[in-house]
Coordinates of N, CA and C in Angstrom, one line a residue:
X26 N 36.1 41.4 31.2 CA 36.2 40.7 30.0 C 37.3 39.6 30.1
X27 N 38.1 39.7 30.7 CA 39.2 38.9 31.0 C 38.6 38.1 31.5
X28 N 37.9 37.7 32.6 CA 37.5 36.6 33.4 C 36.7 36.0 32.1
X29 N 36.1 36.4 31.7 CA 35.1 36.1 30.4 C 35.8 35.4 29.6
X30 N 37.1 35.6 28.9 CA 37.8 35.0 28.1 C 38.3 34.1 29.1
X31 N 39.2 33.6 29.9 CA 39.5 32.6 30.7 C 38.4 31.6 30.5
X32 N 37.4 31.9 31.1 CA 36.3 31.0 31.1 C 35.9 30.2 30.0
X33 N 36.1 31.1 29.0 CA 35.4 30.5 27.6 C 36.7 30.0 26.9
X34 N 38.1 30.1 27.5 CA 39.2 29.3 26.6 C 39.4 27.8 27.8
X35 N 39.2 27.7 29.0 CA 39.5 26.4 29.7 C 38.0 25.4 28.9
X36 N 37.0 26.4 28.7 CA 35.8 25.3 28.3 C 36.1 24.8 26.9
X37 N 36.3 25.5 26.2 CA 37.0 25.3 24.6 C 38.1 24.1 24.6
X38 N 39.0 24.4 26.1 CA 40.2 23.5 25.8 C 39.9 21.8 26.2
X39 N 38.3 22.0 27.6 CA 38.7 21.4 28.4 C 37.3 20.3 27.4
X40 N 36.4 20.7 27.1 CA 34.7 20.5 26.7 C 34.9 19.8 25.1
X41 N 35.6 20.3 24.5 CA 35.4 20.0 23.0 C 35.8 18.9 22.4
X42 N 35.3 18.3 21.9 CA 36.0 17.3 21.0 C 35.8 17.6 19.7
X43 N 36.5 17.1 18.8 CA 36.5 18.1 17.4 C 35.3 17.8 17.1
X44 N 34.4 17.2 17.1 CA 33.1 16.7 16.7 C 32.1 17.8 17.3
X45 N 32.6 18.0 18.0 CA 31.5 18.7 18.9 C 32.3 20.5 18.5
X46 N 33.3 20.6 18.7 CA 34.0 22.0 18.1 C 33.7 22.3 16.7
X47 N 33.6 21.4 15.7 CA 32.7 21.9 13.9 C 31.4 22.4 14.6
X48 N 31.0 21.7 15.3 CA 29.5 22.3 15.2 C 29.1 23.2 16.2
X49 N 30.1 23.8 17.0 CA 29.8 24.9 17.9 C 30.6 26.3 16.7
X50 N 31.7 26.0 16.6 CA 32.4 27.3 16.2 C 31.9 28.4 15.8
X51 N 30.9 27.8 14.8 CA 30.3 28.9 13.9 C 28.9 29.3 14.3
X52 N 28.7 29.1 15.5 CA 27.4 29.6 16.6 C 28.1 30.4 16.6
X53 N 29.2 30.2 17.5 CA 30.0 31.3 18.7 C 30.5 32.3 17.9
X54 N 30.8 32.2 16.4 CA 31.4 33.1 15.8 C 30.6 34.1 15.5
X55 N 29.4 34.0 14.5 CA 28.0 34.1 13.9 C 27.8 35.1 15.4
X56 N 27.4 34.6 16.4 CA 27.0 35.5 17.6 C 27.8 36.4 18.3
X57 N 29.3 36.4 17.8 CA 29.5 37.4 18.9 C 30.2 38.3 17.3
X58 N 30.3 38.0 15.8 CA 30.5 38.7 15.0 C 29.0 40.0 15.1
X59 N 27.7 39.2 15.1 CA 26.8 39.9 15.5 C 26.4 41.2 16.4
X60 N 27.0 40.1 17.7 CA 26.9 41.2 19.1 C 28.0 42.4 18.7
X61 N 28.6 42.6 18.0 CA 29.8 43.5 18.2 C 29.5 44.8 16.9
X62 N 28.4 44.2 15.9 CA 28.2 44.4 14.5 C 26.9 45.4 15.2
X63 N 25.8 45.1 16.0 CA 24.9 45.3 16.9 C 25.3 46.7 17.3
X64 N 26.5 46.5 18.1 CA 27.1 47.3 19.1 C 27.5 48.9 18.1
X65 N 28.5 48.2 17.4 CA 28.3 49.5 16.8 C 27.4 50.3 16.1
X66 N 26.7 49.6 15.6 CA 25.2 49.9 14.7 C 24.5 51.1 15.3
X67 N 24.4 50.6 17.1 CA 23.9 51.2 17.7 C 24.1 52.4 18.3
X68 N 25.8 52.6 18.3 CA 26.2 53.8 18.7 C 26.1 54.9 17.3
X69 N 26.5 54.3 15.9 CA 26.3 55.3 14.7 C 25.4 55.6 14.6
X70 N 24.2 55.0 15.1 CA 22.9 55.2 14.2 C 22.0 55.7 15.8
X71 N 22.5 56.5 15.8 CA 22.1 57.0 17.3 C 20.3 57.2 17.4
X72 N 19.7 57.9 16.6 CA 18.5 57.9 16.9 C 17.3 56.7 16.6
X73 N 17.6 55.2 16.4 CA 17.6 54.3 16.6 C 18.2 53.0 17.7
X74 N 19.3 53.7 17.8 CA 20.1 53.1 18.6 C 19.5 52.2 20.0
X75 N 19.0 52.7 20.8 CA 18.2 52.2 21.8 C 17.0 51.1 21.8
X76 N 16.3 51.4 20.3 CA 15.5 50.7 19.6 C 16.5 48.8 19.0
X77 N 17.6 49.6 18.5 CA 18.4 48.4 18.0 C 18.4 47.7 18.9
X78 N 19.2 48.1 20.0 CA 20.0 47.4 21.3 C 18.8 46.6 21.9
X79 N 17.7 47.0 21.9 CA 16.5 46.4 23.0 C 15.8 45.6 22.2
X80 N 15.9 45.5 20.8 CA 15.3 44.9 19.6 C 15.8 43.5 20.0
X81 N 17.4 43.6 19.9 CA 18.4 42.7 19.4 C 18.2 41.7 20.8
X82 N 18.3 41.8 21.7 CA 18.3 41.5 23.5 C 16.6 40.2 23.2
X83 N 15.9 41.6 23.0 CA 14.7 40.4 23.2 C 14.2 39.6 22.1
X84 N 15.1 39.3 20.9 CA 15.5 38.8 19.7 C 15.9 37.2 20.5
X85 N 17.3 37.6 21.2 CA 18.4 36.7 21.7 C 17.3 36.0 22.9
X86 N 16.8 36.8 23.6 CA 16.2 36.2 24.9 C 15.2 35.3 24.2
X87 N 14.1 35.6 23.3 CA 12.8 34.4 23.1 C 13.3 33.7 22.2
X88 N 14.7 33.8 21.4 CA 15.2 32.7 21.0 C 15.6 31.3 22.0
X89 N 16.8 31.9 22.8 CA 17.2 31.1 23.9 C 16.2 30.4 24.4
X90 N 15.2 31.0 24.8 CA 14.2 30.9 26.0 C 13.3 29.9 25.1
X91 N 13.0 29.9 24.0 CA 12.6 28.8 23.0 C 13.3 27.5 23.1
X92 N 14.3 27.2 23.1 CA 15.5 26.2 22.7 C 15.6 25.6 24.0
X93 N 15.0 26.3 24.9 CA 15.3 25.8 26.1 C 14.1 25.4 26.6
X94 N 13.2 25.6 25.9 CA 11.8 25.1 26.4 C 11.8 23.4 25.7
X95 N 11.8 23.6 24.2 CA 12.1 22.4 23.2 C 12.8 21.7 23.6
X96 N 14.0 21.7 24.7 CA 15.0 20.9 24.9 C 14.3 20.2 26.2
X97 N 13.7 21.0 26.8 CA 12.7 20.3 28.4 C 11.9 19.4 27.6
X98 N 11.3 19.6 26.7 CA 9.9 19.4 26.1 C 10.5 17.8 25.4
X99 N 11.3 17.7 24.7 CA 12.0 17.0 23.8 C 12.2 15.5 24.8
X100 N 12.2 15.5 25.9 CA 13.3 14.5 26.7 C 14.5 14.7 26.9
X101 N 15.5 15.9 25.8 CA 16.7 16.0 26.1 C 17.2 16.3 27.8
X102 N 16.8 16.9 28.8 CA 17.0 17.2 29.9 C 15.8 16.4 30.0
X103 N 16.2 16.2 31.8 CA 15.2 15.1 32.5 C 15.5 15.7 34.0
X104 N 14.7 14.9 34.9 CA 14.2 16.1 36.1 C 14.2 17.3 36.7
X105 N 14.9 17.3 37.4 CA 15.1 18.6 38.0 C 15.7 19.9 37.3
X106 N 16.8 19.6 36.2 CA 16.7 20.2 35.2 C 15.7 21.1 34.1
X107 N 15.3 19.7 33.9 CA 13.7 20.2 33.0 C 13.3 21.2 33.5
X108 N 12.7 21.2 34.5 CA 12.0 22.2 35.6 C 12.2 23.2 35.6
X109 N 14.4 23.4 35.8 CA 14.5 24.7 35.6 C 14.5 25.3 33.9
X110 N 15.0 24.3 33.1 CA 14.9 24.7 31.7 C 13.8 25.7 31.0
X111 N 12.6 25.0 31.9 CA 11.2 24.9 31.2 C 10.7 26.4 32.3
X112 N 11.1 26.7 33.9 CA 11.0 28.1 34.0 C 12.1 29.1 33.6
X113 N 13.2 28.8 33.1 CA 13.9 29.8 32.6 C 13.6 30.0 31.0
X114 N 13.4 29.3 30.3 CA 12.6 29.4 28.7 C 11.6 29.8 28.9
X115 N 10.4 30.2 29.8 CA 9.7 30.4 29.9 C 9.6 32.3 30.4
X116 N 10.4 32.5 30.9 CA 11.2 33.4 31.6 C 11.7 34.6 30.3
X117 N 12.4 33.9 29.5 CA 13.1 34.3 28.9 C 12.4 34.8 27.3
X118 N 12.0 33.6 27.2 CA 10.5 34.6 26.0 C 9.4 35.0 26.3
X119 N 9.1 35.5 27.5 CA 8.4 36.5 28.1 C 9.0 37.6 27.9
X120 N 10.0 38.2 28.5 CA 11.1 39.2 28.7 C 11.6 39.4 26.9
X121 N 11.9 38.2 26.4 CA 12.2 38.2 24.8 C 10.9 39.5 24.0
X122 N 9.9 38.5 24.2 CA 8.9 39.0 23.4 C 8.3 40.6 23.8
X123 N 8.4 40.7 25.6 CA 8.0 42.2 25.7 C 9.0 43.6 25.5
X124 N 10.5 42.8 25.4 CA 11.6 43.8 24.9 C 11.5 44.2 22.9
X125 N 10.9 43.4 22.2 CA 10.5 43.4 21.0 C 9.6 43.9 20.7
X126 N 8.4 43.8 21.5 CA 7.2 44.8 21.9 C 7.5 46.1 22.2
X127 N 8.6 46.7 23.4 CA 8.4 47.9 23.4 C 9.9 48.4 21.9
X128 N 10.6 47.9 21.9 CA 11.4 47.8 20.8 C 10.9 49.0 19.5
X129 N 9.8 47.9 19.4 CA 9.0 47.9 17.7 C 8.0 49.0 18.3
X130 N 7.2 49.5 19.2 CA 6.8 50.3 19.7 C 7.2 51.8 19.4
X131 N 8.2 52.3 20.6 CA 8.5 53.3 21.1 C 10.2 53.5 20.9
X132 N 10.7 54.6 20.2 CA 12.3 54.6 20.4 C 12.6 55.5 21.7
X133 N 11.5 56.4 22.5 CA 11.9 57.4 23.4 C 11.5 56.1 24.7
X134 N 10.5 55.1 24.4 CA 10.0 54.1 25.5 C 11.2 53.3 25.6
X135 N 12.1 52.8 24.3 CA 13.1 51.7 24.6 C 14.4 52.8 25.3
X136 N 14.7 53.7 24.9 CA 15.6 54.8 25.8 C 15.4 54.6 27.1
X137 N 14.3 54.7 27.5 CA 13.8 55.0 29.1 C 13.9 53.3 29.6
X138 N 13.8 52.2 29.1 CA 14.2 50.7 29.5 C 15.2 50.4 29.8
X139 N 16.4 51.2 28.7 CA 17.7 51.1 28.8 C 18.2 51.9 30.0
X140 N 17.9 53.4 30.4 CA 18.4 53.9 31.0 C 17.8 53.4 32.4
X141 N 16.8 52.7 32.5 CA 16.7 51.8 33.8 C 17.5 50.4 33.9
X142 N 17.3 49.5 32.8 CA 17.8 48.6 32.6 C 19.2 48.2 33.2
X143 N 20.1 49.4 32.2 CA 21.3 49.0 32.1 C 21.9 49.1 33.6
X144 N 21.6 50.1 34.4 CA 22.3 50.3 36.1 C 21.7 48.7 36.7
X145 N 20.4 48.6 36.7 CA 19.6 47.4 37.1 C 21.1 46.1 36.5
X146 N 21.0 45.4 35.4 CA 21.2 44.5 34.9 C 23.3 44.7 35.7
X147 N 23.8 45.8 35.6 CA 25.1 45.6 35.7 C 25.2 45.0 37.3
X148 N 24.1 45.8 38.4 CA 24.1 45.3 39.6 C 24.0 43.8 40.1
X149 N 22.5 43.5 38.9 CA 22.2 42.2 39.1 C 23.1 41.1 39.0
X150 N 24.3 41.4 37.8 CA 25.6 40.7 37.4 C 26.4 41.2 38.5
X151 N 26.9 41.9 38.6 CA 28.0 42.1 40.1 C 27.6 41.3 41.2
X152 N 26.2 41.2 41.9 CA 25.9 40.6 43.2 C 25.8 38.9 42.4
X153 N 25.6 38.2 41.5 CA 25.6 37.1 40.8 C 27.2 36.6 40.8
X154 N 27.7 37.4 40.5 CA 29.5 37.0 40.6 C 30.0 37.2 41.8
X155 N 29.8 38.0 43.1 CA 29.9 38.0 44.0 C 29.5 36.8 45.1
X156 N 28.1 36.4 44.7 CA 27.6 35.2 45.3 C 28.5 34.1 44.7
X157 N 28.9 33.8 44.0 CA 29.9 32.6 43.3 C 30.8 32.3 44.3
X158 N 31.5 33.6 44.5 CA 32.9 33.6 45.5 C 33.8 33.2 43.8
X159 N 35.3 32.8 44.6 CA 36.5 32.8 44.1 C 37.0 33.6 43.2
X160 N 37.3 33.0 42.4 CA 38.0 34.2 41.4 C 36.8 35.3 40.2
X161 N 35.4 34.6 40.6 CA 34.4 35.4 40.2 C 33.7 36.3 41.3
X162 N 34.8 36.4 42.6 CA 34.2 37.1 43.2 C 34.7 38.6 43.0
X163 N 36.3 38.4 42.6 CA 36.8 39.2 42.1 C 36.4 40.1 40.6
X164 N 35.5 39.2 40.0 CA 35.6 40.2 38.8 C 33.9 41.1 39.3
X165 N 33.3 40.2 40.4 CA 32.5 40.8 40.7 C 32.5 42.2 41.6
X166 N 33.6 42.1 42.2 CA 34.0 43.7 43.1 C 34.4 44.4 42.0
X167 N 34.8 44.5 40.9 CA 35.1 45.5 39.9 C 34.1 45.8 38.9
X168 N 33.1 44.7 38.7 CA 32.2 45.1 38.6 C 31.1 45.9 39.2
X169 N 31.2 45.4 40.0 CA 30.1 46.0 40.9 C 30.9 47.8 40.9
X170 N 31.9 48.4 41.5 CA 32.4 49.3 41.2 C 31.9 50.1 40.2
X171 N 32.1 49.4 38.3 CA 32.0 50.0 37.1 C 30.6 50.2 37.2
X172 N 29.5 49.1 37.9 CA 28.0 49.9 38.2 C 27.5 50.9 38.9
X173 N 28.4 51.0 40.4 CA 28.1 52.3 40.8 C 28.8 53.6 40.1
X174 N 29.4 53.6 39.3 CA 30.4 54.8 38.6 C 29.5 54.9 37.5
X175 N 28.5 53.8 37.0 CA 27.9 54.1 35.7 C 26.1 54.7 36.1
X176 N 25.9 53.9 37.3 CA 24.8 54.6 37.5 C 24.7 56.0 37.9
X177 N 25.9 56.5 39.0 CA 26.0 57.5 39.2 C 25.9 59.1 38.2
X178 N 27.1 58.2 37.2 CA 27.1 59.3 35.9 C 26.0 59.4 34.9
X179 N 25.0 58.1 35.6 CA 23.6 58.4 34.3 C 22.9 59.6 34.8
X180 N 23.0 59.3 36.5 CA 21.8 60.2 37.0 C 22.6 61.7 37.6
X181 N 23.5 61.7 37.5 CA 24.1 63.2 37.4 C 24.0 63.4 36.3
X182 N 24.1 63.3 34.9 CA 24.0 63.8 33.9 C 22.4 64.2 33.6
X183 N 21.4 63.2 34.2 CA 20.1 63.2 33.5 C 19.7 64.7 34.7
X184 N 20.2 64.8 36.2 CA 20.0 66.3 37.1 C 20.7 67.3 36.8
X185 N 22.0 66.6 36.2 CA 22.3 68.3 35.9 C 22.5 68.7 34.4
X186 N 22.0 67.9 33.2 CA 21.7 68.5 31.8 C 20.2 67.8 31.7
X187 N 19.9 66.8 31.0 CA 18.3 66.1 30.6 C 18.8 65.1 31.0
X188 N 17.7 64.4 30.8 CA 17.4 62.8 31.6 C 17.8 62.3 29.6
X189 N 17.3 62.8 28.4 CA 17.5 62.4 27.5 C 19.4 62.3 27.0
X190 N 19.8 63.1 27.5 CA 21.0 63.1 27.5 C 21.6 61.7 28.5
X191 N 21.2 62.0 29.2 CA 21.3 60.7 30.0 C 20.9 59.1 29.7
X192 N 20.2 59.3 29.0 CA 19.4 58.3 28.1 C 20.2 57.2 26.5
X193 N 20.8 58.7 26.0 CA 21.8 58.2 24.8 C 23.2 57.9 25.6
X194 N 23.5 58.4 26.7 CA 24.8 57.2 27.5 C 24.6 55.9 27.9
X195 N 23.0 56.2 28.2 CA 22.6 54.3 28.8 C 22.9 53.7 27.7
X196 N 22.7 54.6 26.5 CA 22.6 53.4 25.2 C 24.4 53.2 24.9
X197 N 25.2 54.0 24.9 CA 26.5 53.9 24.7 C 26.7 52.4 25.6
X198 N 26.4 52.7 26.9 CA 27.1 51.9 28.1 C 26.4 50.5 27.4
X199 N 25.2 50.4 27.1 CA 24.5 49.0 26.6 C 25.7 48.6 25.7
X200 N 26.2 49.5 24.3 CA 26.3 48.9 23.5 C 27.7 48.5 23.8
X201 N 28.2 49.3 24.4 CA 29.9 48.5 24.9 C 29.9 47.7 26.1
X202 N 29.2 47.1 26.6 CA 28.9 45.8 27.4 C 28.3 44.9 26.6
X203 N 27.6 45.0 25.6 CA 27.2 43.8 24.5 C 28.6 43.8 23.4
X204 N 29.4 44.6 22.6 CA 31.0 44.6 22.3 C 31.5 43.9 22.9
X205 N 31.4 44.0 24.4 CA 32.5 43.4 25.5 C 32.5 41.8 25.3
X206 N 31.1 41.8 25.4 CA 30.5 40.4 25.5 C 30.5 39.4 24.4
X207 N 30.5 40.1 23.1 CA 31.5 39.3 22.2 C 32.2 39.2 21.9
X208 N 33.0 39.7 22.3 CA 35.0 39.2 22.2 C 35.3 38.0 22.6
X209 N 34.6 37.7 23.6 CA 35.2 36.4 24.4 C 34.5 35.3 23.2
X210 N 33.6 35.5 22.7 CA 32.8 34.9 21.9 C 33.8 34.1 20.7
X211 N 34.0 35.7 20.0 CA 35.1 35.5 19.1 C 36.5 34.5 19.0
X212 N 36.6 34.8 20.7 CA 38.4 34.1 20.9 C 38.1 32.4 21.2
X213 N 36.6 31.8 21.9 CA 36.4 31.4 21.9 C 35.7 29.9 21.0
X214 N 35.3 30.7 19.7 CA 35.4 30.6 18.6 C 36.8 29.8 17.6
X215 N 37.6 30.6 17.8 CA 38.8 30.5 16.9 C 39.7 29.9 17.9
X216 N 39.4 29.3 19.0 CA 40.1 27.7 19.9 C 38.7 27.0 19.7
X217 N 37.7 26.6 18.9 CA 37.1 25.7 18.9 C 37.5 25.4 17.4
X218 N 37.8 26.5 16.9 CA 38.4 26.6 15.6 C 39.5 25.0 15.6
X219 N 40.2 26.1 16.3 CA 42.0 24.7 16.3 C 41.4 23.5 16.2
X220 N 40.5 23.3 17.4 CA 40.2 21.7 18.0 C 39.6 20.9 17.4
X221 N 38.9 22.0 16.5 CA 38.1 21.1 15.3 C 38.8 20.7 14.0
X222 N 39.8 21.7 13.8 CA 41.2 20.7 13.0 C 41.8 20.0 13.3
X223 N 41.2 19.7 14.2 CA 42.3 18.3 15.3 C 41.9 16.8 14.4
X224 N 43.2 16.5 13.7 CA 42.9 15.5 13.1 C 42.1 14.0 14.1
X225 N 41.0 13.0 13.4 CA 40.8 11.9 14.6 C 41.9 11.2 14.7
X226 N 42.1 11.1 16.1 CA 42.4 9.4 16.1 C 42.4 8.3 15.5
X227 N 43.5 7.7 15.3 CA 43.2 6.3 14.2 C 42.5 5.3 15.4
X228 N 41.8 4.8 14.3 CA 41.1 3.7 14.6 C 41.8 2.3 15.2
X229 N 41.6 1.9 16.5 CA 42.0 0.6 17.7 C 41.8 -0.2 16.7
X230 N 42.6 -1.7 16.3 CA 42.4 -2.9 15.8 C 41.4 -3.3 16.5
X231 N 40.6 -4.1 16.0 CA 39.9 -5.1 16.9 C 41.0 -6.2 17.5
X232 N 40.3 -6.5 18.3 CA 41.1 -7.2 19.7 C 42.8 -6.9 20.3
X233 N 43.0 -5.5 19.7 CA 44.5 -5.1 20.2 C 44.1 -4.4 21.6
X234 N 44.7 -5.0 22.4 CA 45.1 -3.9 23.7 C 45.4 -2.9 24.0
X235 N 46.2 -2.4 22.7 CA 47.2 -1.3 23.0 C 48.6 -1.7 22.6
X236 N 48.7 -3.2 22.4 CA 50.2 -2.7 22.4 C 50.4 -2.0 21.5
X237 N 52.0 -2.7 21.0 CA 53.1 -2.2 19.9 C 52.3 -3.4 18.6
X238 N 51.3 -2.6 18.2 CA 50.9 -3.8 17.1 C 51.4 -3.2 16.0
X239 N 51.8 -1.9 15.7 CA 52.4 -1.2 14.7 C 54.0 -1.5 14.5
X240 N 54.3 -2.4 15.5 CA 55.6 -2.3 15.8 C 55.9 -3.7 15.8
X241 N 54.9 -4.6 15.5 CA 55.0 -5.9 15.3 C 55.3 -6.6 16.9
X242 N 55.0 -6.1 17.8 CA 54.6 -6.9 19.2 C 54.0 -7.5 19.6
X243 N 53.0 -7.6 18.6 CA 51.6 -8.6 18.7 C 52.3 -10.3 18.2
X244 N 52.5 -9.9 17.1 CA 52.5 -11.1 16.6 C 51.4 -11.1 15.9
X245 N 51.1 -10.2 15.2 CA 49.4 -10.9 14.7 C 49.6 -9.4 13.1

């Protein structure tokens, strides 16, 4: 989560202009007040819980995966881009729509998604941050670690008590890796917050250079 917040406070400090920070903040807030609202939802309301978590995922995925199609489709992105926009939106409300599908379905079918899912999905992110190198290579070896210690403990649990037992931890582990995931959200939020109280800039005279025209150096 640390590398996560780093990342999302250089982009906040480095990306924003107050113009552009009004109109992000309250995405970022809005989604990760959610993801965290989700998160617990999912662990209290335990015999839904699995249902929630896989609901909410492919909610987020055929949304994204929408916005990213509309934005290929639009002219906003142009070549090579597009291309990938338009297979990853494509990608992504497929996956969106069949996690909603088994979601609204089955709550013992979305358990058994999760409890495959989640070991899958932590690996797929450790070898992803790994490939990066640098200081994401690092959060990738500890990652990668918290996946083998999580898969491990799913599938001892599920051989030496039930596989269902093992099932309501996949859901635990979902919901505190979607928690995790919006904190950075949050912090990242409340520095887009600042930036966007960043008073503007006064407005350049026409034909001043820069000087001292406030200071009467111009002459004018």
């Amino acid at each position: 989560m640390a590398n996560a917040t780093g990342i999302l406070s250089a982009t906040t400090a480095g990306m924003a202009t107050p113009d552009v920070a009004r109109r992000t903040w309250p995405r970022w807030l809005a989604l990760g007040v959610a993801m965290i609202a989700v998160a617990v939802l999912a662990v209290a309301w335990e015999p839904a819980g699995a249902r929630l978590l896989l609901g909410a995922l492919g909610l987020f995925l055929a949304v994204r995966g929408a916005l990213l199609l509309r934005g290929a489709g639009s002219g906003a992105v142009a070549g090579e881009l597009a291309g990938r926009a338009r297979t990853l939106g494509a990608v992504a409300v497929g996956a969106g729509v069949a996690a909603l599908a088994v979601a609204v379905a089955a709550a013992a079918l979305s358990a058994t998604v999760l409890l495959v899912g989640v070991p899958v999905a932590l690996l797929v992110v450790s070898a992803g941050l790994l490939a990066r190198g640098g200081t994401a290579r690092r959060g990738g070896q500890a990652l990668l670690v918290w996946s083998l210690l999580v898969t491990a403990l799913l599938v001892v649990t599920g051989l030496a008590q039930d596989w269902e037992r093992a099932e309501g931890l996949a859901t635990v582990v979902a919901a505190l890796g979607i928690a995790v995931l919006g904190l950075p959200l949050l912090i990242g939020a409340v520095n887009l917050r600042t930036i966007a109280a960043t008073p503007a800039p006064a407005p350049v005279r026409p034909g001043c250079g820069g000087c001292a025209c406030g200071a009467g150096g111009c002459g004018s």
